[in-house]
PDB file of C-alpha atoms in Angstrom:
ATOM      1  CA  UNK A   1      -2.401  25.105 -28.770  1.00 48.00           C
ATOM      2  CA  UNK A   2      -0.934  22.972 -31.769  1.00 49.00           C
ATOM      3  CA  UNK A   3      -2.090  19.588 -31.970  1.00 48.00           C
ATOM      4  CA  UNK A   4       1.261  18.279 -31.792  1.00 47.00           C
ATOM      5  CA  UNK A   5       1.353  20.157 -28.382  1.00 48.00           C
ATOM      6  CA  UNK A   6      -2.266  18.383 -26.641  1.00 49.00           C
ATOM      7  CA  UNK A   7      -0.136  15.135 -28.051  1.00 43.00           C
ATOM      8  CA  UNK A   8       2.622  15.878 -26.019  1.00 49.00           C
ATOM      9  CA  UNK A   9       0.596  16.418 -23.222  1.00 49.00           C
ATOM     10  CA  UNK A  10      -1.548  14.026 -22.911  1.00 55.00           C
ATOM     11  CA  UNK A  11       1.427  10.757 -23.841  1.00 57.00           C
ATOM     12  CA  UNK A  12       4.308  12.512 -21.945  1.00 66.00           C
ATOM     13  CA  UNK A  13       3.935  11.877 -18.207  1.00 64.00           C
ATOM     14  CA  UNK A  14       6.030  14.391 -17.243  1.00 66.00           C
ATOM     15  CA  UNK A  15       5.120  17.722 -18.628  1.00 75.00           C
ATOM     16  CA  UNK A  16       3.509  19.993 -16.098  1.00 85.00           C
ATOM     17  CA  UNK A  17      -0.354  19.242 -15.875  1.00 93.00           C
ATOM     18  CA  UNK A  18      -3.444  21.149 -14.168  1.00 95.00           C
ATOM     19  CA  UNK A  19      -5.310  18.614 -11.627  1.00 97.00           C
ATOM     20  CA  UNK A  20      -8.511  18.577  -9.712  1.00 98.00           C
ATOM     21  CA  UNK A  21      -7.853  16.511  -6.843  1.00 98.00           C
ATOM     22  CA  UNK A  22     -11.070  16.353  -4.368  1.00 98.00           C
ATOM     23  CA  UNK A  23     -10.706  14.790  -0.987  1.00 98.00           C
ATOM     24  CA  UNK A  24     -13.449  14.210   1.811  1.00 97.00           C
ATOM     25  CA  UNK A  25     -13.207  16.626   4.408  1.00 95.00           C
ATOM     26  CA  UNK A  26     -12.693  20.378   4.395  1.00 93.00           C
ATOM     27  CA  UNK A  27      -9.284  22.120   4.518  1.00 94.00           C
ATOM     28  CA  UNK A  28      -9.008  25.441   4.876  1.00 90.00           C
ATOM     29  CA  UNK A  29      -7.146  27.648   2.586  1.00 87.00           C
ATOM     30  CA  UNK A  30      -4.378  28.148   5.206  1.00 91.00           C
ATOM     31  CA  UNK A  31      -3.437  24.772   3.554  1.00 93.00           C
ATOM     32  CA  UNK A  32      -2.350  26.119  -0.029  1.00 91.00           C
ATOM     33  CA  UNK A  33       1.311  26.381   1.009  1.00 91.00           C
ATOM     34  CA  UNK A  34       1.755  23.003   2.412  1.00 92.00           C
ATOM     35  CA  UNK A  35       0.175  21.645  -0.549  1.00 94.00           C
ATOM     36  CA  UNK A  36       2.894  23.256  -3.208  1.00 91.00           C
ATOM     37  CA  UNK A  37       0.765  26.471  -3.915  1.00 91.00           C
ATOM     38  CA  UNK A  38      -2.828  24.419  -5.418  1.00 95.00           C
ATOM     39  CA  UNK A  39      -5.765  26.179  -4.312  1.00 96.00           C
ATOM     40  CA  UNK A  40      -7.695  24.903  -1.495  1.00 96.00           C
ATOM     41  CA  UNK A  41     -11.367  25.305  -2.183  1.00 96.00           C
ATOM     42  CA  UNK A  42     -14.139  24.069   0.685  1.00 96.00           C
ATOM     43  CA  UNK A  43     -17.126  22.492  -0.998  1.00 97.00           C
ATOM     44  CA  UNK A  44     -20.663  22.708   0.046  1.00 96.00           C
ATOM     45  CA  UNK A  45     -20.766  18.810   0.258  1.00 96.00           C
ATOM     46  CA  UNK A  46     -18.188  18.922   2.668  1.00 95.00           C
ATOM     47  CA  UNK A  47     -15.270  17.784   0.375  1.00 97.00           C
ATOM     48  CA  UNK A  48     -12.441  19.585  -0.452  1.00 97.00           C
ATOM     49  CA  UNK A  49     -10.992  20.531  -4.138  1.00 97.00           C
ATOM     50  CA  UNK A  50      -7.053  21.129  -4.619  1.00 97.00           C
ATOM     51  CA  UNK A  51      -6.365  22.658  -7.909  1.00 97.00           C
ATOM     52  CA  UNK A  52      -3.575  23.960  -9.790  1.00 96.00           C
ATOM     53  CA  UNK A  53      -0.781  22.968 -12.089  1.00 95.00           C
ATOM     54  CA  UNK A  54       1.787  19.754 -10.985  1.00 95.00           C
ATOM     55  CA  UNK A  55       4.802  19.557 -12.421  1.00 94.00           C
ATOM     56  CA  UNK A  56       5.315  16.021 -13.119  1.00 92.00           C
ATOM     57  CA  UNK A  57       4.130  12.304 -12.040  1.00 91.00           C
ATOM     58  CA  UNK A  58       6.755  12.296  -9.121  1.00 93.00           C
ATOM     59  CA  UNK A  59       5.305  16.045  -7.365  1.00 95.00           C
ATOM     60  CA  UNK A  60       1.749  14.250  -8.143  1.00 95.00           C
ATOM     61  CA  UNK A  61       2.719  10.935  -6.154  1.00 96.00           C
ATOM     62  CA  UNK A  62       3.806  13.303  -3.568  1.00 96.00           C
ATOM     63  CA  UNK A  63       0.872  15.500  -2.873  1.00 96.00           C
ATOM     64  CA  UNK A  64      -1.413  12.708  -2.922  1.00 97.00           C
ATOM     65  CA  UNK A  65       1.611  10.867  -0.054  1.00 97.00           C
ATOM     66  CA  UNK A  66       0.136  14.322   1.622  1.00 96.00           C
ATOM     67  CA  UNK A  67      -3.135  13.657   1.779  1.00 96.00           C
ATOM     68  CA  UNK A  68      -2.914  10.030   2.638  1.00 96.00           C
ATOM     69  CA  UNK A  69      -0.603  11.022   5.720  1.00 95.00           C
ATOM     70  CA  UNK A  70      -3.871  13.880   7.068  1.00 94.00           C
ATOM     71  CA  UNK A  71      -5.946  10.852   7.114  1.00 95.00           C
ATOM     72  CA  UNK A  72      -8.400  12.383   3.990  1.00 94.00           C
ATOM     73  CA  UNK A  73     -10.258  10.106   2.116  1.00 97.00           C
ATOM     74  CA  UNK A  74      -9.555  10.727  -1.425  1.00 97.00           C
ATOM     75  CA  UNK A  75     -12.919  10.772  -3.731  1.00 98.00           C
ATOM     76  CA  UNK A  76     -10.922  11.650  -6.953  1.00 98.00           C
ATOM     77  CA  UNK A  77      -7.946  12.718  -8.998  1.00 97.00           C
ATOM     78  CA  UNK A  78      -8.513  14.722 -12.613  1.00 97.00           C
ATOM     79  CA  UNK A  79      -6.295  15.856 -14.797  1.00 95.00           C
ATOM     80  CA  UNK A  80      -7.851  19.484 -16.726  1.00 92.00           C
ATOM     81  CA  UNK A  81      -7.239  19.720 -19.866  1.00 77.00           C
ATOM     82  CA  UNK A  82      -8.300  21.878 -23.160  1.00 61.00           C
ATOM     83  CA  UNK A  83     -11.208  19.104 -24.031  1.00 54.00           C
ATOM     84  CA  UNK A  84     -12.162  19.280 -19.903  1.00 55.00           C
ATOM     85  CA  UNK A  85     -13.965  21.478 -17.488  1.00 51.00           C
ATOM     86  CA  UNK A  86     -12.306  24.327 -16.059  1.00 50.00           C
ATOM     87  CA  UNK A  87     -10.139  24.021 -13.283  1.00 47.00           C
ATOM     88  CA  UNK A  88     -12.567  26.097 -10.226  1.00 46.00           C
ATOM     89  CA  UNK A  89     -16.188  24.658 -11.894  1.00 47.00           C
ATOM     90  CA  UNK A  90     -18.021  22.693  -9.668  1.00 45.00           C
TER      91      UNK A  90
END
């Protein structure tokens, strides 16, 4: 990836992103489509982790509306990126 390209990415708000979002609670995978096609991942801990690319700020706001209307406590929201860890690494 060109430099000019991880710029891009990281000032421009709405170019399509990976995310880690990790909620309390377990989910099971049944859940991917509801959640626009992340992956639903149980954790050992007993948390949740939905990854997989969001389009834009707007389809982020949204799934996050999703998981404040089940009632899941949200423990964190990170965007993955070339200088972070890989999207399923726990």
């Amino acid at each position: 990836m060109a430099k000019e390209d991880r710029i891009n990415l990281e000032t421009d708000p709405d170019q399509p992103r990976i995310y880690r979002i990790r909620v309390k609670g377990h989910l099971g995978r049944e859940w991917t489509d509801w959640f626009e096609g992340l992956t639903v991942t149980p954790q050992e801990d007993g948390d949740t982790v939905l990854a997989g690319s969001v389009p834009d700020q707007a389809a982020l706001h949204g799934l996050l509306k999703k998981v404040r209307d089940l009632g899941l406590p949200l423990v964190s929201v990170c965007p993955v990126g070339p200088d972070t860890e890989e999207v399923h690494k726990e």
